[in-house]
Short mmCIF file of C-alpha atoms and ligand atoms in Angstrom, two decimals:
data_model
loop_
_atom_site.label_atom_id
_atom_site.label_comp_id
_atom_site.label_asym_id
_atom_site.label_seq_id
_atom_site.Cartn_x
_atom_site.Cartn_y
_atom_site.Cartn_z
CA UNK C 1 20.54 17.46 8.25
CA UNK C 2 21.19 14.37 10.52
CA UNK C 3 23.84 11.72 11.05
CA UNK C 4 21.74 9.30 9.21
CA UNK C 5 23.56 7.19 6.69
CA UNK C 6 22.96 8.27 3.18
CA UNK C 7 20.76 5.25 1.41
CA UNK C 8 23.66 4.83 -1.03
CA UNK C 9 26.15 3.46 1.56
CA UNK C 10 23.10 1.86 3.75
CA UNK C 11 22.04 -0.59 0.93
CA UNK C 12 25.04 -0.75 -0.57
CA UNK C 13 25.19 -4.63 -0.15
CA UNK C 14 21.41 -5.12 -0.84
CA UNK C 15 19.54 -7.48 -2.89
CA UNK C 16 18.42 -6.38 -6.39
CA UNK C 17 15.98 -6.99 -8.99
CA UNK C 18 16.93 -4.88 -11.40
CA UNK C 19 16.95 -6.77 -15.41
CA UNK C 20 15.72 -9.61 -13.51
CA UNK C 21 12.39 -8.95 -16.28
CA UNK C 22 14.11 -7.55 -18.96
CA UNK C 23 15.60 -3.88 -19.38
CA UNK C 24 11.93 -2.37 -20.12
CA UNK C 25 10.16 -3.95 -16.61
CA UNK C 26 7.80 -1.73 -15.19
CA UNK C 27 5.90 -3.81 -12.85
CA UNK C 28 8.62 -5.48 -10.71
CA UNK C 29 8.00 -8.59 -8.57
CA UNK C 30 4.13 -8.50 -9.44
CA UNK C 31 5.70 -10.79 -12.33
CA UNK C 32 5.62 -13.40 -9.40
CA UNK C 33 1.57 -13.56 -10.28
CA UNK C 34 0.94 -15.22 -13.06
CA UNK C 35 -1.56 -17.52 -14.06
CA UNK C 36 -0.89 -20.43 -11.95
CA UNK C 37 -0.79 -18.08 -8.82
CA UNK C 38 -4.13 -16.78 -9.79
CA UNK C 39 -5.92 -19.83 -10.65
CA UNK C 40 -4.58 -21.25 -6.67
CA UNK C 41 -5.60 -18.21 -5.34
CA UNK C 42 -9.23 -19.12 -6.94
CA UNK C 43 -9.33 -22.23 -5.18
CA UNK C 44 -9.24 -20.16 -1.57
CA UNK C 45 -12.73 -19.04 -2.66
CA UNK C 46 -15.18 -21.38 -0.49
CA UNK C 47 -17.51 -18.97 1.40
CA UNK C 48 -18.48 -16.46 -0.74
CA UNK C 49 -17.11 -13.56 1.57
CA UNK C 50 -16.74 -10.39 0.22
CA UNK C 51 -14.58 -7.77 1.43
CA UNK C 52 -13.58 -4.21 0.24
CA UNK C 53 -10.22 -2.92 1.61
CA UNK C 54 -10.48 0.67 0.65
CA UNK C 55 -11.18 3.92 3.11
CA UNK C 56 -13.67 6.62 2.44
CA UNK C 57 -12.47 9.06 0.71
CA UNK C 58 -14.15 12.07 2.00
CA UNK C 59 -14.57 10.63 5.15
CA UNK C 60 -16.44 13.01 7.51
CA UNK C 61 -14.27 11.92 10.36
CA UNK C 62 -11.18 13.12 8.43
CA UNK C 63 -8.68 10.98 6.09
CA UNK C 64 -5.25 10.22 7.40
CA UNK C 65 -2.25 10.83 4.96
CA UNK C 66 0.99 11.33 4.64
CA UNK C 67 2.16 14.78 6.31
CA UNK C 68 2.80 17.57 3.98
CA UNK C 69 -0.14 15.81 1.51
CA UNK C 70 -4.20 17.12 1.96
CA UNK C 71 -7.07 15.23 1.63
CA UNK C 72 -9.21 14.84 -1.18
CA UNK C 73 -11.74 17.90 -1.84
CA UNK C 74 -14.77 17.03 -3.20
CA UNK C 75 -16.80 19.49 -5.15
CA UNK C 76 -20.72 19.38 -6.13
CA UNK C 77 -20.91 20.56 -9.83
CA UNK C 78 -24.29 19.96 -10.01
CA UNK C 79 -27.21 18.68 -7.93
CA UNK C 80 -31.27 19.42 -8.38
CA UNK C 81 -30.34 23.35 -7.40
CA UNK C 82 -28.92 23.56 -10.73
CA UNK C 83 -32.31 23.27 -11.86
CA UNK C 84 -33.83 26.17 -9.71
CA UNK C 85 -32.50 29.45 -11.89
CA UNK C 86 -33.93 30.62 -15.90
CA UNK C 87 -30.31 29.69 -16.75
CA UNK C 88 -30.42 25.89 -15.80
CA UNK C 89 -29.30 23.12 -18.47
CA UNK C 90 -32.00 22.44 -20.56
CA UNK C 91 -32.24 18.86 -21.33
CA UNK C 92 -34.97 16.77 -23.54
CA UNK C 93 -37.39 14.93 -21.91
CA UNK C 94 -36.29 17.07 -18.47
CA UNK C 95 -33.15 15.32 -17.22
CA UNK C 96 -31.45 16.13 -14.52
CA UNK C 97 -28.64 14.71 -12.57
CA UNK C 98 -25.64 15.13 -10.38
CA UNK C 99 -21.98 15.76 -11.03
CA UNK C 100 -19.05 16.03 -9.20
CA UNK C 101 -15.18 16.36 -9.09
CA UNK C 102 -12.08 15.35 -6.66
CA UNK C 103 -8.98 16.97 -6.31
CA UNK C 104 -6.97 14.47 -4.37
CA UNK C 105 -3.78 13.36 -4.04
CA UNK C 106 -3.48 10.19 -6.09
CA UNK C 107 -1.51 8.66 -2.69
CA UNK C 108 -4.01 10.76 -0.31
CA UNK C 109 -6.37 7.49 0.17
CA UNK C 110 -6.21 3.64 0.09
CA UNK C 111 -3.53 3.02 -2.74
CA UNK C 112 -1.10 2.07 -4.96
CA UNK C 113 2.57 3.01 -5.09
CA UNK C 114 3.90 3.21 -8.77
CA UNK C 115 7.64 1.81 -8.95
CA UNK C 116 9.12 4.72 -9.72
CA UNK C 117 7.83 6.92 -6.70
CA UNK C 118 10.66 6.71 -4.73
CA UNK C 119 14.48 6.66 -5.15
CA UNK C 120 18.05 7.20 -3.76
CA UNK C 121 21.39 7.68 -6.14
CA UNK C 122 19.91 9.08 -9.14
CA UNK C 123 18.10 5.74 -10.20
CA UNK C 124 14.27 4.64 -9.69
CA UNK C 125 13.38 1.12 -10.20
CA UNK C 126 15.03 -1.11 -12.54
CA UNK C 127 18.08 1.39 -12.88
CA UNK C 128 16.32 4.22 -15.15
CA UNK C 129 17.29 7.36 -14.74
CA UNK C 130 15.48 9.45 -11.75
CA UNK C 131 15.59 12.23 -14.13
CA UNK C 132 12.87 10.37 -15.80
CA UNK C 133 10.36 11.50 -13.11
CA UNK C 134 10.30 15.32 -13.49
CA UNK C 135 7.05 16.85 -15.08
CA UNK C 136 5.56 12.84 -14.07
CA UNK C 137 6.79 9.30 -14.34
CA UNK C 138 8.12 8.32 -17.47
CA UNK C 139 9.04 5.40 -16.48
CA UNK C 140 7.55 2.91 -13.72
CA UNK C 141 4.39 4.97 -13.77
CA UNK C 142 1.29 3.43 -12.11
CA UNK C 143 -0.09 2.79 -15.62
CA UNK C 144 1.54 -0.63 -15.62
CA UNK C 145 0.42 -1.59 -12.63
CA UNK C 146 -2.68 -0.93 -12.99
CA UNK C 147 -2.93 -2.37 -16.71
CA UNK C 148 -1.90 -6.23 -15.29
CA UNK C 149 -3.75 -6.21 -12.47
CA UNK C 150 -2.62 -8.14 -9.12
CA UNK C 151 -4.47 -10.99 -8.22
CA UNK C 152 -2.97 -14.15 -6.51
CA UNK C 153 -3.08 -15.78 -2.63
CA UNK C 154 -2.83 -13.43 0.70
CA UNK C 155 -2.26 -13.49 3.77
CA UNK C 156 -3.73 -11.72 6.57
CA UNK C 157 -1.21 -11.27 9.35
CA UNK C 158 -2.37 -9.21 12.42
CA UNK C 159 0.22 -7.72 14.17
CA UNK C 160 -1.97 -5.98 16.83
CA UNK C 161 -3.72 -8.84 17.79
CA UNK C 162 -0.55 -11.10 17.85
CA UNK C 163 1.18 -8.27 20.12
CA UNK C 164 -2.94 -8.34 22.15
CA UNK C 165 -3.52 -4.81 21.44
CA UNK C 166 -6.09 -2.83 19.96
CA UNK C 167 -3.40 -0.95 17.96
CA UNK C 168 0.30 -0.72 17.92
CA UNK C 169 2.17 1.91 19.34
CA UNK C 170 3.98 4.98 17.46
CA UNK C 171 6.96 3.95 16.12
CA UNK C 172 6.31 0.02 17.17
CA UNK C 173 8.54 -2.17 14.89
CA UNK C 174 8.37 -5.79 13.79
CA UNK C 175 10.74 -7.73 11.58
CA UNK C 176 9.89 -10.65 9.02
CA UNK C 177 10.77 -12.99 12.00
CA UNK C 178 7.92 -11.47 14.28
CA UNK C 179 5.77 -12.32 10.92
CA UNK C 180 6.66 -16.05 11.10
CA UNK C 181 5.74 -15.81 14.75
CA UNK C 182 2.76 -14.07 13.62
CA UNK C 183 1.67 -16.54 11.44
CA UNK C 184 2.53 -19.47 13.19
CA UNK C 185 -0.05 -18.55 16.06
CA UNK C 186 -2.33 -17.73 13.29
CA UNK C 187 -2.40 -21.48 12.22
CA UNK C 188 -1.50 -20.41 8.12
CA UNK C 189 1.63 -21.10 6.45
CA UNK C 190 3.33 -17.94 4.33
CA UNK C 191 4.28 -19.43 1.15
CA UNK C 192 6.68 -17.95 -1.70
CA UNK C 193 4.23 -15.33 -4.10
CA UNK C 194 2.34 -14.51 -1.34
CA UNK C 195 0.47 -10.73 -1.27
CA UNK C 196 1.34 -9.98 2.24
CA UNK C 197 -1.31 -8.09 4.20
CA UNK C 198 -0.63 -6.56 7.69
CA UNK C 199 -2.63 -5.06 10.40
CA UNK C 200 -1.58 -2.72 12.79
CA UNK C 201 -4.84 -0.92 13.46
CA UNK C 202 -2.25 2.42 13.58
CA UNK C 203 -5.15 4.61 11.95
CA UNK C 204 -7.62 4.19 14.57
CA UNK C 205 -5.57 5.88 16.86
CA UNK C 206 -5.83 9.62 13.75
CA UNK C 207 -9.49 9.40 14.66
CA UNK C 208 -9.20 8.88 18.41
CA UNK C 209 -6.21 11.90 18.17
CA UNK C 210 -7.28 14.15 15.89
CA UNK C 211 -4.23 16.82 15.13
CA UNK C 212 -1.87 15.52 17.99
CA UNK C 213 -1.71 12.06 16.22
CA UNK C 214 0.63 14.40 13.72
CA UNK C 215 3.20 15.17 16.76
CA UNK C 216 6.39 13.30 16.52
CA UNK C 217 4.96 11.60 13.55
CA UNK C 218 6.22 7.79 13.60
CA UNK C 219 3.87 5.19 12.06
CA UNK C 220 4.95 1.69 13.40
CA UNK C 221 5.97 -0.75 10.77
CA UNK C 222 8.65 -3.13 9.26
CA UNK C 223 11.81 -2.07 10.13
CA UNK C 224 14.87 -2.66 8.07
CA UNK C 225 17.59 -5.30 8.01
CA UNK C 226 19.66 -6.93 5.49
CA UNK C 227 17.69 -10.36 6.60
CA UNK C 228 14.82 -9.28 6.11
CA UNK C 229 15.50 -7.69 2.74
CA UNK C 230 16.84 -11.24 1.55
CA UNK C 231 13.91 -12.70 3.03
CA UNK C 232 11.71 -10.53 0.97
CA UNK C 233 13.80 -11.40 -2.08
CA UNK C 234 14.05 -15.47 -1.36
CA UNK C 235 10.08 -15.66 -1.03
CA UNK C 236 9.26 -13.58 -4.35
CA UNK C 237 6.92 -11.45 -2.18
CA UNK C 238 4.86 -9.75 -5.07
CA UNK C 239 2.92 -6.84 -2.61
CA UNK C 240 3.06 -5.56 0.94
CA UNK C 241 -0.09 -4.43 1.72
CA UNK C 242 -0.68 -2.55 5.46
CA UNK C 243 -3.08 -0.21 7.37
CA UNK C 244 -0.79 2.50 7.69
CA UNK C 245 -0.03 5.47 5.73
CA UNK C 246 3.93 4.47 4.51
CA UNK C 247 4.06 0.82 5.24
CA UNK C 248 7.11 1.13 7.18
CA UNK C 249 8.15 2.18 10.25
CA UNK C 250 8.49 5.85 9.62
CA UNK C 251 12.09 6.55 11.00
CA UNK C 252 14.21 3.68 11.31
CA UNK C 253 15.50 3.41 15.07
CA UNK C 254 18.93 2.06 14.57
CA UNK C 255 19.61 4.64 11.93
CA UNK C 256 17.70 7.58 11.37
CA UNK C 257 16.57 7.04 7.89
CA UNK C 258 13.68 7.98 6.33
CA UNK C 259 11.64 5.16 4.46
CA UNK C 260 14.47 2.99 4.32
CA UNK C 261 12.05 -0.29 2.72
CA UNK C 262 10.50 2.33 0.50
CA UNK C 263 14.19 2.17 -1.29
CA UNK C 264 14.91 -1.66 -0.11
CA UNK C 265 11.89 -3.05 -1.68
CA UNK C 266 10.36 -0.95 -3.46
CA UNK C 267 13.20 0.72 -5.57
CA UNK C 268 15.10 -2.43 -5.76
CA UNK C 269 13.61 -5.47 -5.42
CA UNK C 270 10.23 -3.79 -7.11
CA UNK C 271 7.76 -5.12 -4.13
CA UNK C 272 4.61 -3.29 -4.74
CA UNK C 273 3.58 -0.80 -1.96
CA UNK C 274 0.00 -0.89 -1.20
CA UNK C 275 -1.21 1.58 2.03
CA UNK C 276 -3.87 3.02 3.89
CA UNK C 277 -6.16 -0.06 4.08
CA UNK C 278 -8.65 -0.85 5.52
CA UNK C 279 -8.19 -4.29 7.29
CA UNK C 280 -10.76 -4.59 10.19
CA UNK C 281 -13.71 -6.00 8.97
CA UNK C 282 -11.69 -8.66 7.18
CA UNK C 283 -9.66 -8.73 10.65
CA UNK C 284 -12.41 -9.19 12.29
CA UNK C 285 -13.80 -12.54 10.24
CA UNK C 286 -10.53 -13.75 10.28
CA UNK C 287 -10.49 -13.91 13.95
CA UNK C 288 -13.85 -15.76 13.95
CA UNK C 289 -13.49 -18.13 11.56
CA UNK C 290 -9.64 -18.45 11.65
CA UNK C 291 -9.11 -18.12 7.99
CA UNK C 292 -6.11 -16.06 7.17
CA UNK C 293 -5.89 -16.99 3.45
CA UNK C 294 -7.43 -16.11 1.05
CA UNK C 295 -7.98 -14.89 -2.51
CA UNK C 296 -7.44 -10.57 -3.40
CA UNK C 297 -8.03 -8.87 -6.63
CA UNK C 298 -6.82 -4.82 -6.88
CA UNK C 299 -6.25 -2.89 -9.95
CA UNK C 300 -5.40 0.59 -9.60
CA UNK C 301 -6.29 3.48 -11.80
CA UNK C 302 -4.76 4.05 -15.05
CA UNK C 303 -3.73 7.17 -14.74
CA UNK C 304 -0.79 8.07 -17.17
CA UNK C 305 2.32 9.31 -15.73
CA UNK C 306 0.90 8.95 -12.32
CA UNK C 307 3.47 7.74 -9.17
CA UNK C 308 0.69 6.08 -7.87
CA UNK C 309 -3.58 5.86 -7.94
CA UNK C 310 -6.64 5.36 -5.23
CA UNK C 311 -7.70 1.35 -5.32
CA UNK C 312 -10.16 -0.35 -3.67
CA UNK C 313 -8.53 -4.09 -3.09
CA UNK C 314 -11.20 -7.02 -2.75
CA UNK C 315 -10.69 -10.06 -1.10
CA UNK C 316 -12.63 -13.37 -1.12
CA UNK C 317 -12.93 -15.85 1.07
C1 UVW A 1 5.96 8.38 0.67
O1 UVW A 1 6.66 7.61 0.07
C2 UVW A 1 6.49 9.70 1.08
O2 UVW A 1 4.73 8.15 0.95
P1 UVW A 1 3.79 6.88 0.61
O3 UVW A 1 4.58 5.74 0.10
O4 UVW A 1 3.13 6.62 1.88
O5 UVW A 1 2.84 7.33 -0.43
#
């Protein structure tokens, strides 16, 4: 055990959403998008750029998660050597084909957090019981989520090229005022509803690593304070979206605690968690054409019960 404040007493004080959508809500501040946020999000579209925020899963080079989780294993079922013994699958006509299977963590790649994945006090999201989880997520399951879809305006803010580094540093924090900042020297204005999006280029530094980038794990990341909370809350962020594996900055330095915006945002203001993106091609154009708005689609896997699912976010510019 450490001295770190329990979350109970830490966010006593702290801005809620619970009821805010009615006693059944399951999906949290992605109410913000609706169809007027979608159809100006459309109008961002003028290029034609595609691109596809998602990491390989199965990546030959090794696929960073969250410690204590494994990466996907991919197994060939079948392949044209199923087709070289007496006892091969006979098919009509002589098919053949391929098959295969994953067994993956449903948070072990690019993804999306279900509301209900983490908790303090006995409550998840919206104030149902935690007891609600056990055996899989009755309640604020990914299944919601992932039936409405989240589609509206982002924003692109890159942290590591802001700070004019090719990554940030273990355990580097930055606050919603450093985002301003951020954006400000970016030349785009953050508006209320927007899908936040933030680069720290943390990952490149698992393949660079290898095992050691597990010592003294400390991702860099947001770091908690009740201003920042209430800014969160005042500009109806729907999702944070970021390149690392827990959105946050692991530990928080001034007290200890584990995940603290997990709880802040997630749990009670029901800010949709999306991590593990990939942001450096889009990075990359945004830098050389200095468009950091634009318009992103995602919809998660509909996976009943599930406390979160794989996605592979687009974005159009
Ligand atoms: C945890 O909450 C532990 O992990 P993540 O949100 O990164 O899936």
């Amino acid at each position: 055990m450490t001295d770190a404040p329990d979350l109970t007493d830490l966010l006593a004080d702290s801005p809620s959403n619970w009821g805010k959508w009615g006693d059944d809500d399951e999906v949290g501040a992605l109410n913000y998008l609706g169809p007027e946020q979608v159809v100006a999000a459309a109008s961002l579209i003028s290029s034609g750029k595609v691109f596809t925020l998602q990491r390989l899963i199965g990546d030959p080079k090794g696929d960073p998660v969250w410690p204590g989780r494994t990466p996907a294993e991919r197994t060939q079922i079948l392949d044209e050597s199923s087709w070289d013994g007496d006892d091969a699958p006979a098919f009509p006509g002589g098919l053949h084909y391929a098959d295969d299977k994953i067994n993956a963590f449903l948070q072990g790649s690019t993804q999306y957090d279900a509301l209900g994945h983490v908790w303090y006090g006995g409550q998840i999201w919206n104030g149902y019981d935690a007891r609600t989880t056990i055996g899989g997520l009755d309640k604020a399951s990914i299944q919601p989520i992932a039936e409405k879809g989240v589609v509206g305006r982002a924003v692109l803010l890159d942290m590591a090229r802001f700070r004019g580094k090719p990554t940030l540093d273990a355990a580097e924090t930055y606050t919603h005022e450093d985002l301003l900042a951020c954006a400000e020297a970016q030349g785009v204005e953050l508006r209320k509803r927007d899908i936040i999006v933030i680069r720290t280029n943390y990952l490149q530094l698992f393949f660079e690593l290898g095992d050691k980038f597990y010592e003294g794990f400390c991702e860099p990341g947001l770091v908690y304070s009740p201003e920042l909370v209430q800014w969160f809350a005042d500009m109806e962020i729907p999702n944070l979206v970021t390149d690392t594996i827990a959105n946050e900055v692991t530990f928080d330095p001034n007290n200890g605690v584990a995940l603290v915006l997990h709880n802040a945002l997630m749990r009670n203001l029901g800010v949709t968690l999306t991590e593990i993106a990939d942001l450096e091609q889009l990075a990359a154009d945004c830098a050389e054409d200095g468009v950091y708005e634009f318009f992103y689609a995602a919809a998660p896997l509909k996976v009943a019960l599930g406390s979160g699912s794989p996605v592979n976010p687009i974005v159009i510019k």
